[in-house]
Amino acid sequence: MRVNQISVFLENKYGRLAAVTRLLGETGINIRALSIADTSDFGILRLIVNEPDRAYQVLKENGFTVSQTEVIGVEMPDRPGGLAEVLVALEQASISIEYLYAFLGRGPNGALVIFRVEQVENAIQVLKNKGFRVVAGEDIYAL
Amino acid sequence: MYWNTRYETMAREELGQLQLERLQVTVERAYYNVPHYRRAMQQAGVEPGDIRSLEDLKKLPFTTKQDLRDNYPYGMFAVPLSEIVRIHSSSGTTGKPTVVGYTRQDINTWSELMARSLVCGGATKDDVIHNAYGYGLFTGGLGVHYGAERLGASVIPISGGNTKRQVMIMKDYGSTVLTCTPSYALFLAEVIREMGLTPGDLRLKCGIFGAEPWSDNMRKEIEKKLGISAIDIYGLSEVIGPGVSIECEQKNGLHIWEDHFLPEIIDPDTGEPLPYGTPGELVFTSLTKEALPVIRYRTRDISMLSVEPCSCGRTHVRMRRVSGRTDDMLIIRGVNVFPSQVESVLLEIGETEPHYMLIVDREGTLDTLEVWVEVSEQMFSDQVRQLEAKENRIRAEIESTLGLTVKVKLVEPKTIERSEGKAKRVIDRRPKN
């Protein structure tokens, strides 16, 4: 049920994001979703890709600082209040969210959002019990 | 294990007598053959005959790097050029280069001292010595080379550069002793790992590292990453080159070969000699050099001397590892900063790579210090606040060590240039007056 996310350290410097995306493009890795967190000095690029293990290897071999994190992909009805329902469910279970970002495009049955929480297993159970669809990593990579 | 048991373990009283005899000869030779020394001694009102005990050493005037520069290139030589068989030179990065010359006997002495040093550091004639110090005008390469040959070891004169090939040769030729700068040793360790090898694939057992100041934490890092024992060797071309002093297996100070060099510690501001156990500037007088005798040469290196007996059995005085050369010392907002202090903090924290750069600049009238640190996989996180917390921890530790406000900037791996010789750790952008 977990999704493997790749994070890359980027200096806030001209051309760094282009370097990562070009490298992934050249090696035929497709980006499914991304978000960037940035400070004045550096940024952290988070990626969901079709082949996370290979992306990790390729980036590492090319000298980037990379890590892999498990996140959750949740599908929700693509209508007003859809995201709020998921957030309320997590809040009621006292699960705090480190960050989240939306998927490019949609899942098979609605909007897809990536959640980063500390208690991954707990969050998956809560969401399933509330009837939300937690999408397996393999299904997301293959989208 | 000693190379020269008689001299290395000579009783201190006898050593003192030998030093005095040799000092008298050196002073006389310098006085009569080098106009600079004669002038300086006349100005100080001292003649060779005034040196009757080692105590009289302090009557002699100091010699500085500037004196060597003023007499560039051959003015300090005490023999005609026809007697010189080798010339080395400093890089001249901090000014005019200084030139040093050697007679055949000087090369002989230097080889003896380097052989002694290699044995003291753990090498034997059965070792394969991978000498990655630069060959050329720099004294490191040839100095170690001649000593290793004198010892009877097998020398690989690889010099610096072409690091992947170095690793391949180390592996295929079965190198057992590595000699290079400590920063290059770390770079080699990095390349070994990148090539998918581990220290177990190599036969290295020890490394003899010098030519730049390095910290004890850096030693631990090199020992861990290369799986070897790392020994500190010291020397400077003006005095002879590498082989002035070296650690024994105790790794508790470097034995100075006192039958050839007379060390002193002085107060760098007043020039007053300081007693054993007090830190100050290291000063050397050569006792046997023919071509370029140096009298009370100020090294600008900060150290401390100890005559406590060493369990290795050598009687020669030990100098504390040099924490920094006063030339490398930065004065930032009035605070003395040695780059090695930052290195030590980074290694202490342990999660960062020991590759760093200090950027000194001035904003208005205020000096600023920025420390660039490479982000290692170990410290990286997908969460900004965790990465910022680590950045803050590094900043706080450096600030408490230096007593100075700094800015820490995390940079991508490999963005800080790797050195194949002496590492460059500082970019000083402050306007020069």
Coordinates of C-alpha atoms in Angstrom, one line a residue:
Chain A
M1 CA 0.0 0.0 0.0
R2 CA 3.0 2.2 0.4
V3 CA 4.4 4.4 -2.3
N4 CA 8.2 4.9 -2.7
Q5 CA 9.1 8.6 -3.0
I6 CA 12.5 9.8 -4.2
S7 CA 13.9 13.0 -2.6
V8 CA 16.8 14.9 -4.0
F9 CA 18.9 17.6 -2.4
L10 CA 19.2 20.7 -4.6
E11 CA 21.2 23.8 -4.0
N12 CA 19.3 27.0 -4.9
K13 CA 21.4 27.5 -8.0
Y14 CA 20.7 28.1 -11.6
G15 CA 20.0 24.9 -13.6
R16 CA 19.9 22.3 -10.8
L17 CA 16.2 21.3 -11.3
A18 CA 16.8 21.1 -15.0
A19 CA 19.8 18.8 -14.4
V20 CA 17.7 16.3 -12.4
T21 CA 14.8 16.3 -14.8
R22 CA 17.1 16.0 -17.8
L23 CA 18.9 13.1 -16.3
L24 CA 15.7 11.3 -15.5
G25 CA 14.4 12.0 -19.0
E26 CA 17.5 10.7 -20.7
T27 CA 17.3 7.5 -18.8
G28 CA 13.6 7.0 -19.7
I29 CA 12.2 7.6 -16.2
N30 CA 8.8 9.2 -16.1
I31 CA 7.8 11.6 -13.3
R32 CA 4.3 10.9 -12.0
A33 CA 4.1 13.6 -9.3
L34 CA 6.5 16.1 -7.8
S35 CA 6.8 18.8 -5.2
I36 CA 9.6 21.1 -4.2
A37 CA 10.2 22.5 -0.7
D38 CA 12.6 25.3 -0.7
T39 CA 14.5 27.6 1.7
S40 CA 16.7 30.5 0.7
D41 CA 19.7 28.2 0.4
F42 CA 18.5 24.8 -0.8
G43 CA 15.5 22.9 -2.0
I44 CA 14.2 19.4 -1.6
L45 CA 12.7 17.9 -4.7
R46 CA 10.3 15.0 -4.0
L47 CA 9.3 12.7 -6.9
I48 CA 7.0 9.9 -7.6
V49 CA 8.3 8.1 -10.7
N50 CA 7.5 5.0 -12.7
E51 CA 10.7 3.2 -11.6
P52 CA 11.7 4.4 -8.1
D53 CA 14.6 2.0 -7.6
R54 CA 16.2 2.8 -10.9
A55 CA 15.7 6.5 -10.4
Y56 CA 17.4 6.3 -7.0
Q57 CA 20.4 4.5 -8.6
V58 CA 20.7 6.8 -11.5
L59 CA 20.6 9.9 -9.4
K60 CA 23.1 8.5 -6.9
E61 CA 25.5 7.4 -9.6
N62 CA 25.4 10.9 -11.0
G63 CA 26.4 12.4 -7.7
F64 CA 23.1 13.7 -6.2
T65 CA 22.2 13.3 -2.6
V66 CA 19.1 11.1 -2.7
S67 CA 16.9 9.4 -0.2
Q68 CA 13.8 7.1 -0.4
T69 CA 10.8 7.7 1.8
E70 CA 7.5 5.8 2.0
V71 CA 4.5 7.9 1.5
I72 CA 0.8 7.2 0.9
G73 CA -1.2 7.8 -2.2
V74 CA -4.9 8.4 -1.6
E75 CA -7.6 8.6 -4.2
M76 CA -10.6 10.9 -3.4
P77 CA -13.7 12.1 -5.1
D78 CA -12.8 15.0 -7.4
R79 CA -15.3 17.4 -6.1
P80 CA -15.4 20.3 -3.5
G81 CA -14.6 19.0 -0.1
G82 CA -13.0 15.8 -1.3
L83 CA -9.6 16.6 0.2
A84 CA -11.2 17.9 3.4
E85 CA -12.9 14.6 4.1
V86 CA -9.5 12.8 4.0
L87 CA -7.8 15.4 6.2
V88 CA -10.6 15.3 8.8
A89 CA -10.3 11.5 9.0
L90 CA -6.5 11.8 9.7
E91 CA -7.0 14.6 12.2
Q92 CA -9.6 12.6 14.1
A93 CA -7.0 9.8 14.4
S94 CA -4.4 12.4 15.6
I95 CA -2.1 11.7 12.6
S96 CA -0.2 14.7 11.7
I97 CA 0.8 15.3 8.1
E98 CA 4.4 16.4 7.3
Y99 CA 3.4 17.5 3.8
L100 CA 1.2 16.6 0.9
Y101 CA 1.0 17.3 -2.8
A102 CA -1.4 16.5 -5.6
F103 CA -0.7 14.1 -8.4
L104 CA -0.3 15.2 -11.9
G105 CA -3.4 14.1 -13.7
R106 CA -5.9 11.8 -12.0
G107 CA -6.2 8.3 -10.6
P108 CA -8.6 5.8 -12.2
N109 CA -11.5 6.9 -10.0
G110 CA -10.8 10.5 -8.9
A111 CA -8.1 12.9 -7.7
L112 CA -4.8 11.5 -6.2
V113 CA -3.0 13.1 -3.4
I114 CA 0.4 12.0 -1.9
F115 CA 0.6 12.2 1.9
R116 CA 3.8 12.1 4.0
V117 CA 3.1 11.1 7.6
E118 CA 5.2 9.6 10.3
Q119 CA 2.8 6.8 11.2
V120 CA 2.4 5.3 7.7
E121 CA 0.7 2.0 8.6
N122 CA -1.7 3.6 11.1
A123 CA -2.7 6.2 8.5
I124 CA -3.4 3.5 5.9
Q125 CA -5.7 1.6 8.3
V126 CA -7.6 4.8 9.3
L127 CA -8.2 5.8 5.7
K128 CA -9.2 2.3 4.7
N129 CA -11.6 2.0 7.6
K130 CA -13.2 5.3 6.5
G131 CA -13.7 3.9 3.0
F132 CA -11.0 5.9 1.2
R133 CA -9.1 4.2 -1.5
V134 CA -5.4 3.9 -0.7
V135 CA -3.6 3.2 -4.0
A136 CA -0.7 0.7 -4.0
G137 CA 2.7 1.9 -5.2
E138 CA 2.7 -0.5 -8.2
D139 CA -0.6 1.0 -9.4
I140 CA 0.8 4.5 -9.1
Y141 CA 4.1 3.8 -10.8
A142 CA 2.1 2.2 -13.7
L143 CA -0.3 5.0 -14.2
Chain B
M1 CA 61.8 -1.1 15.4
Y2 CA 64.4 1.5 14.8
W3 CA 66.3 2.4 11.6
N4 CA 69.3 3.9 13.5
T5 CA 69.2 2.6 17.1
R6 CA 72.3 4.5 18.2
Y7 CA 71.1 7.9 17.3
E8 CA 67.4 7.4 17.8
T9 CA 67.8 6.2 21.4
M10 CA 70.9 8.3 22.4
A11 CA 70.9 9.4 26.0
R12 CA 69.8 13.1 26.2
E13 CA 73.0 14.2 27.7
E14 CA 75.1 12.8 24.9
L15 CA 72.6 14.1 22.4
G16 CA 73.0 17.6 23.8
Q17 CA 76.8 17.4 23.5
L18 CA 76.4 16.2 19.8
Q19 CA 74.0 19.1 19.2
L20 CA 76.4 21.7 20.6
E21 CA 79.3 20.5 18.5
R22 CA 77.2 20.5 15.4
L23 CA 75.6 23.9 16.2
Q24 CA 79.1 25.5 16.5
V25 CA 80.1 24.1 13.1
T26 CA 76.8 25.3 11.5
V27 CA 77.0 28.8 13.0
E28 CA 80.6 29.2 11.9
R29 CA 79.8 27.9 8.4
A30 CA 76.8 30.2 8.1
Y31 CA 78.8 33.2 9.4
Y32 CA 81.7 32.8 7.0
N33 CA 79.8 31.6 3.9
V34 CA 76.4 33.4 3.9
P35 CA 76.5 37.3 3.8
H36 CA 73.0 37.5 5.2
Y37 CA 73.9 35.5 8.3
R38 CA 77.1 37.5 8.9
R39 CA 75.2 40.7 8.6
A40 CA 72.4 39.6 10.9
M41 CA 74.8 38.2 13.5
Q42 CA 76.9 41.4 13.4
Q43 CA 73.8 43.5 13.9
A44 CA 72.9 41.3 16.9
G45 CA 76.4 41.7 18.2
V46 CA 77.2 38.0 18.2
E47 CA 80.0 36.0 16.8
P48 CA 80.4 32.3 16.2
G49 CA 82.8 32.1 19.2
D50 CA 80.0 33.3 21.5
I51 CA 78.2 30.0 21.1
R52 CA 79.6 28.0 24.0
S53 CA 76.5 26.1 25.2
L54 CA 73.1 25.3 23.8
E55 CA 71.8 28.1 26.0
D56 CA 73.7 30.5 23.8
L57 CA 71.4 29.7 20.9
K58 CA 69.0 32.4 22.0
K59 CA 71.7 35.0 21.3
L60 CA 71.4 34.3 17.6
P61 CA 69.0 36.2 15.4
F62 CA 65.9 34.6 13.8
T63 CA 65.6 33.7 10.2
T64 CA 62.3 34.2 8.4
K65 CA 60.7 33.2 5.1
Q66 CA 61.1 36.8 4.1
D67 CA 64.9 36.5 4.5
L68 CA 64.9 33.6 2.1
R69 CA 62.8 35.6 -0.3
D70 CA 65.1 38.7 0.0
N71 CA 68.0 36.4 -1.0
Y72 CA 66.2 34.7 -3.9
P73 CA 67.2 32.5 -5.5
Y74 CA 70.6 31.4 -4.2
G75 CA 71.7 34.0 -1.7
M76 CA 71.3 31.8 1.4
F77 CA 73.4 29.0 0.0
A78 CA 76.6 28.3 2.0
V79 CA 78.3 26.3 -0.8
P80 CA 79.0 27.2 -4.4
L81 CA 76.4 26.1 -6.9
S82 CA 78.8 23.5 -8.2
E83 CA 78.4 21.6 -5.0
I84 CA 74.6 21.6 -5.2
V85 CA 73.1 18.4 -6.6
R86 CA 69.4 19.2 -6.1
I87 CA 67.2 22.2 -6.1
H88 CA 63.6 22.3 -4.7
S89 CA 61.3 25.3 -4.3
S90 CA 58.1 26.3 -2.5
S91 CA 55.0 26.9 -4.7
G92 CA 55.2 30.6 -4.1
T93 CA 51.4 30.9 -3.7
T94 CA 51.9 33.4 -0.8
G95 CA 54.6 35.4 -2.5
K96 CA 57.9 35.0 -4.2
P97 CA 58.9 31.3 -4.1
T98 CA 61.7 30.2 -1.7
V99 CA 64.5 28.1 -3.2
V100 CA 66.3 25.4 -1.3
G101 CA 69.4 23.5 -2.4
Y102 CA 71.1 20.2 -1.3
T103 CA 74.6 18.9 -1.5
R104 CA 75.2 15.2 -2.1
Q105 CA 75.7 14.9 1.6
D106 CA 72.4 16.7 2.3
I107 CA 70.5 14.3 0.1
N108 CA 72.3 11.5 2.0
T109 CA 71.2 13.0 5.4
W110 CA 67.6 13.6 4.1
S111 CA 67.4 10.0 2.9
E112 CA 68.6 8.7 6.2
L113 CA 66.0 10.8 8.1
M114 CA 63.2 9.8 5.8
A115 CA 64.2 6.1 6.2
R116 CA 64.1 6.6 9.9
S117 CA 60.8 8.3 9.7
L118 CA 59.2 5.6 7.6
V119 CA 60.4 2.9 10.0
C120 CA 59.1 5.0 12.9
G121 CA 55.7 5.2 11.2
G122 CA 55.6 1.4 10.8
A123 CA 57.1 0.7 7.3
T124 CA 59.7 -2.0 6.7
K125 CA 61.9 -3.0 3.8
D126 CA 59.3 -5.5 2.8
D127 CA 56.7 -2.9 2.2
V128 CA 55.3 -1.6 -1.1
I129 CA 55.2 2.1 -0.7
H130 CA 52.7 3.9 -2.8
N131 CA 54.1 7.4 -2.9
A132 CA 51.4 9.8 -4.0
Y133 CA 53.1 13.0 -2.9
G134 CA 53.7 15.2 -5.9
Y135 CA 57.1 14.7 -7.6
G136 CA 58.8 17.9 -8.8
L137 CA 59.9 21.1 -7.1
F138 CA 57.8 20.1 -4.1
T139 CA 59.9 18.3 -1.6
G140 CA 57.2 15.7 -0.7
G141 CA 57.6 13.3 -3.6
L142 CA 61.3 12.9 -3.9
G143 CA 61.9 13.2 -0.2
V144 CA 59.8 10.2 0.6
H145 CA 61.1 8.4 -2.5
Y146 CA 64.8 8.6 -1.5
G147 CA 64.0 7.6 2.1
A148 CA 61.9 4.6 0.9
E149 CA 64.7 3.5 -1.4
R150 CA 67.2 3.9 1.4
L151 CA 65.0 1.7 3.6
G152 CA 65.0 -0.9 0.8
A153 CA 61.2 -0.9 0.4
S154 CA 59.6 -1.2 -3.1
V155 CA 58.6 2.3 -4.1
I156 CA 55.8 3.1 -6.5
P157 CA 56.5 6.7 -7.7
I158 CA 52.9 7.4 -8.6
S159 CA 52.9 11.1 -7.7
G160 CA 49.5 12.9 -7.5
G161 CA 46.5 12.8 -9.8
N162 CA 44.7 10.2 -12.0
T163 CA 43.0 8.8 -8.9
K164 CA 41.2 5.9 -10.4
R165 CA 44.4 4.6 -11.9
Q166 CA 46.0 5.0 -8.5
V167 CA 43.4 2.8 -6.9
M168 CA 43.8 0.2 -9.6
I169 CA 47.6 0.2 -9.1
M170 CA 47.2 0.0 -5.3
K171 CA 45.0 -3.0 -5.7
D172 CA 47.0 -4.8 -8.5
Y173 CA 50.5 -4.0 -7.2
G174 CA 49.6 -4.8 -3.6
S175 CA 50.6 -1.4 -2.1
T176 CA 51.0 -1.7 1.7
V177 CA 52.0 1.8 2.7
L178 CA 50.3 5.0 1.4
T179 CA 52.2 8.3 1.5
C180 CA 50.3 11.5 0.5
T181 CA 48.5 14.5 2.0
P182 CA 45.7 13.6 4.4
S183 CA 43.1 15.3 2.2
Y184 CA 44.2 13.2 -0.8
A185 CA 44.0 10.1 1.4
L186 CA 40.3 10.9 2.0
F187 CA 39.7 11.5 -1.6
L188 CA 41.3 8.2 -2.5
A189 CA 39.0 6.5 0.1
E190 CA 36.0 8.1 -1.6
V191 CA 37.1 6.9 -5.1
I192 CA 37.8 3.4 -3.7
R193 CA 34.2 3.3 -2.5
E194 CA 32.9 4.7 -5.8
M195 CA 34.7 2.0 -7.7
G196 CA 32.8 -0.6 -5.7
L197 CA 35.9 -1.6 -3.7
T198 CA 36.4 -1.9 0.0
P199 CA 39.6 -1.5 2.1
G200 CA 39.6 -5.3 2.3
D201 CA 40.3 -5.5 -1.5
L202 CA 43.6 -3.6 -0.8
R203 CA 46.7 -4.6 1.2
L204 CA 47.2 -1.2 2.8
K205 CA 48.3 -1.4 6.4
C206 CA 49.4 2.1 7.2
G207 CA 49.6 5.6 5.8
I208 CA 52.1 8.4 6.4
F209 CA 50.4 11.7 5.8
G210 CA 51.7 15.2 6.0
A211 CA 52.4 18.5 4.2
E212 CA 49.2 20.1 5.6
P213 CA 47.8 20.5 9.1
W214 CA 45.1 17.9 9.9
S215 CA 43.1 17.1 13.0
D216 CA 42.9 14.0 15.2
N217 CA 39.3 13.5 14.0
M218 CA 40.5 13.5 10.4
R219 CA 42.9 10.7 11.5
K220 CA 40.1 8.7 12.8
E221 CA 38.1 9.2 9.6
I222 CA 41.0 8.1 7.4
E223 CA 41.7 5.1 9.6
K224 CA 38.1 4.1 9.5
K225 CA 37.6 4.6 5.7
L226 CA 40.9 3.0 4.6
G227 CA 41.2 0.5 7.4
I228 CA 44.8 1.5 8.2
S229 CA 46.9 3.2 10.8
A230 CA 47.4 6.8 9.9
I231 CA 50.7 8.5 11.0
D232 CA 51.5 12.2 11.0
I233 CA 54.8 13.3 9.4
Y234 CA 56.1 16.8 9.5
G235 CA 58.6 18.8 7.6
L236 CA 59.2 22.0 5.6
S237 CA 61.4 22.6 2.7
E238 CA 63.4 25.4 4.3
V239 CA 64.4 23.0 7.1
I240 CA 64.9 20.0 4.8
G241 CA 61.5 18.7 3.6
P242 CA 59.5 15.8 5.0
G243 CA 61.3 13.9 7.7
V244 CA 61.9 16.6 10.2
S245 CA 59.7 14.8 12.7
I246 CA 57.2 11.9 12.7
E247 CA 54.9 10.1 15.1
C248 CA 55.8 6.7 16.4
E249 CA 53.2 4.0 17.0
Q250 CA 52.1 5.8 20.2
K251 CA 50.6 8.6 18.1
N252 CA 51.2 11.0 20.9
G253 CA 53.4 13.7 19.4
L254 CA 56.0 13.7 16.6
H255 CA 59.7 12.8 17.4
I256 CA 61.9 15.5 16.1
W257 CA 65.3 14.1 14.8
E258 CA 67.3 16.2 17.2
D259 CA 70.7 15.0 16.1
H260 CA 70.0 17.0 12.9
F261 CA 67.6 19.8 14.0
L262 CA 67.5 21.9 17.1
P263 CA 63.9 22.8 18.0
E264 CA 62.7 25.7 20.1
I265 CA 59.3 27.1 20.9
I266 CA 59.0 30.9 21.1
D267 CA 56.4 33.4 21.9
P268 CA 55.5 34.6 18.3
D269 CA 54.9 38.2 19.5
T270 CA 58.0 38.8 21.6
G271 CA 60.4 36.1 20.2
E272 CA 61.1 34.9 23.8
P273 CA 62.0 31.2 24.1
L274 CA 59.3 29.3 26.0
P275 CA 59.8 26.3 28.2
Y276 CA 58.8 22.7 27.3
G277 CA 55.0 22.2 27.6
T278 CA 54.1 25.7 26.6
P279 CA 52.5 26.2 23.2
G280 CA 54.1 28.7 20.8
E281 CA 55.8 29.1 17.4
L282 CA 58.1 26.3 16.4
V283 CA 61.7 27.4 15.4
F284 CA 64.4 25.2 13.9
T285 CA 68.1 25.4 13.6
S286 CA 69.7 22.9 11.2
L287 CA 72.7 21.1 12.6
T288 CA 74.1 19.2 9.7
K289 CA 72.9 20.8 6.5
E290 CA 75.6 22.0 4.2
A291 CA 73.9 23.8 1.3
L292 CA 71.3 25.7 3.2
P293 CA 72.0 26.0 6.9
V294 CA 69.1 27.6 8.7
I295 CA 69.6 29.4 12.0
R296 CA 66.5 29.8 14.2
Y297 CA 64.1 29.5 11.3
R298 CA 60.6 30.6 12.2
T299 CA 58.2 28.1 10.9
R300 CA 55.0 30.0 11.7
D301 CA 53.7 26.6 12.9
I302 CA 52.1 26.4 16.3
S303 CA 53.1 23.5 18.5
M304 CA 54.5 22.5 21.9
L305 CA 57.5 20.4 22.9
S306 CA 57.7 17.5 25.4
V307 CA 60.8 15.7 26.6
E308 CA 58.8 13.1 28.6
P309 CA 60.2 9.7 27.9
C310 CA 58.3 7.9 25.1
S311 CA 57.4 4.2 25.5
C312 CA 58.8 3.6 22.0
G313 CA 62.2 4.1 23.4
R314 CA 63.3 7.0 21.3
T315 CA 64.8 9.8 23.3
H316 CA 64.1 12.6 20.8
V317 CA 61.8 15.4 21.9
R318 CA 58.2 15.2 20.7
M319 CA 56.3 18.1 19.2
R320 CA 52.5 18.2 19.4
R321 CA 50.7 17.8 16.1
V322 CA 50.6 21.2 14.4
S323 CA 47.1 22.6 14.7
G324 CA 47.8 25.2 12.1
R325 CA 50.3 27.3 10.4
T326 CA 50.1 31.0 11.4
D327 CA 50.1 31.5 7.6
D328 CA 46.8 29.6 7.4
M329 CA 45.3 31.4 10.3
L330 CA 42.5 33.7 9.5
I331 CA 41.7 36.7 11.6
I332 CA 38.0 37.2 11.3
R333 CA 36.5 40.0 13.4
G334 CA 39.6 39.9 15.5
V335 CA 39.2 36.1 16.2
N336 CA 42.0 33.7 15.2
V337 CA 40.5 30.9 13.1
F338 CA 42.3 27.8 11.8
P339 CA 40.5 25.9 9.0
S340 CA 41.4 22.7 10.9
Q341 CA 39.1 23.7 13.7
V342 CA 36.1 23.6 11.4
E343 CA 37.2 20.3 10.0
S344 CA 37.4 18.9 13.5
V345 CA 33.8 20.0 14.3
L346 CA 32.5 18.5 11.1
L347 CA 34.1 15.1 11.8
E348 CA 32.9 15.2 15.4
I349 CA 29.3 15.6 14.2
G350 CA 30.0 12.7 12.0
E351 CA 27.1 12.9 9.6
T352 CA 28.7 15.3 7.2
E353 CA 31.5 14.8 4.7
P354 CA 34.8 16.3 5.8
H355 CA 34.9 18.4 2.6
Y356 CA 34.3 22.0 3.4
M357 CA 35.2 25.5 2.3
L358 CA 35.4 28.7 4.2
I359 CA 34.3 31.8 2.5
V360 CA 35.5 35.0 4.2
D361 CA 34.0 38.2 3.0
R362 CA 33.3 41.7 4.3
E363 CA 29.9 43.4 4.5
G364 CA 30.4 47.1 5.2
T365 CA 33.0 47.0 7.9
L366 CA 32.1 43.6 9.3
D367 CA 33.9 40.3 8.3
T368 CA 31.6 37.4 7.5
L369 CA 32.4 33.7 7.6
E370 CA 30.3 31.3 5.6
V371 CA 31.1 27.6 5.8
W372 CA 30.1 25.4 2.9
V373 CA 29.4 21.8 3.9
E374 CA 28.5 19.0 1.6
V375 CA 25.2 17.2 2.3
S376 CA 25.8 13.5 2.8
E377 CA 23.2 10.9 2.2
Q378 CA 23.3 10.1 5.9
M379 CA 22.2 13.6 7.0
F380 CA 19.8 14.2 4.1
S381 CA 16.1 14.2 4.8
D382 CA 13.0 14.7 2.7
Q383 CA 11.8 17.2 5.3
V384 CA 13.0 20.8 5.3
R385 CA 12.8 21.2 9.1
Q386 CA 15.0 18.2 9.7
L387 CA 17.6 19.4 7.3
E388 CA 17.4 22.9 8.8
A389 CA 17.8 21.4 12.3
K390 CA 21.0 19.7 11.1
E391 CA 22.3 22.9 9.5
N392 CA 21.6 24.7 12.7
R393 CA 23.4 22.1 14.8
I394 CA 26.5 22.4 12.6
R395 CA 26.3 26.2 12.8
A396 CA 26.0 26.1 16.6
E397 CA 28.9 23.7 17.0
I398 CA 31.2 25.7 14.8
E399 CA 30.1 28.9 16.5
S400 CA 30.9 27.5 19.9
T401 CA 34.3 26.2 18.8
L402 CA 35.3 29.4 17.0
G403 CA 33.6 31.9 19.2
L404 CA 32.3 33.6 16.1
T405 CA 29.0 33.9 14.3
V406 CA 29.0 31.9 11.1
K407 CA 26.6 31.1 8.3
V408 CA 26.4 27.5 7.2
K409 CA 25.4 26.7 3.7
L410 CA 24.6 23.1 2.7
V411 CA 25.9 22.3 -0.8
E412 CA 25.5 19.4 -3.1
P413 CA 28.1 16.6 -3.0
K414 CA 31.2 17.0 -5.0
T415 CA 30.7 20.7 -5.5
I416 CA 33.8 21.4 -3.2
E417 CA 36.9 20.7 -5.2
R418 CA 38.9 17.6 -4.2
S419 CA 42.6 18.1 -3.8
E420 CA 45.3 15.9 -5.1
G421 CA 47.9 17.7 -3.1
K422 CA 47.5 20.3 -0.5
A423 CA 43.8 21.1 0.0
K424 CA 42.5 24.6 -0.5
R425 CA 40.0 25.3 2.2
V426 CA 39.6 29.1 2.2
I427 CA 38.4 31.7 -0.2
D428 CA 39.1 35.1 1.2
R429 CA 37.1 37.8 -0.6
R430 CA 37.9 40.6 1.7
P431 CA 39.5 43.6 0.0
K432 CA 43.2 43.8 0.6
N433 CA 43.4 47.3 2.3

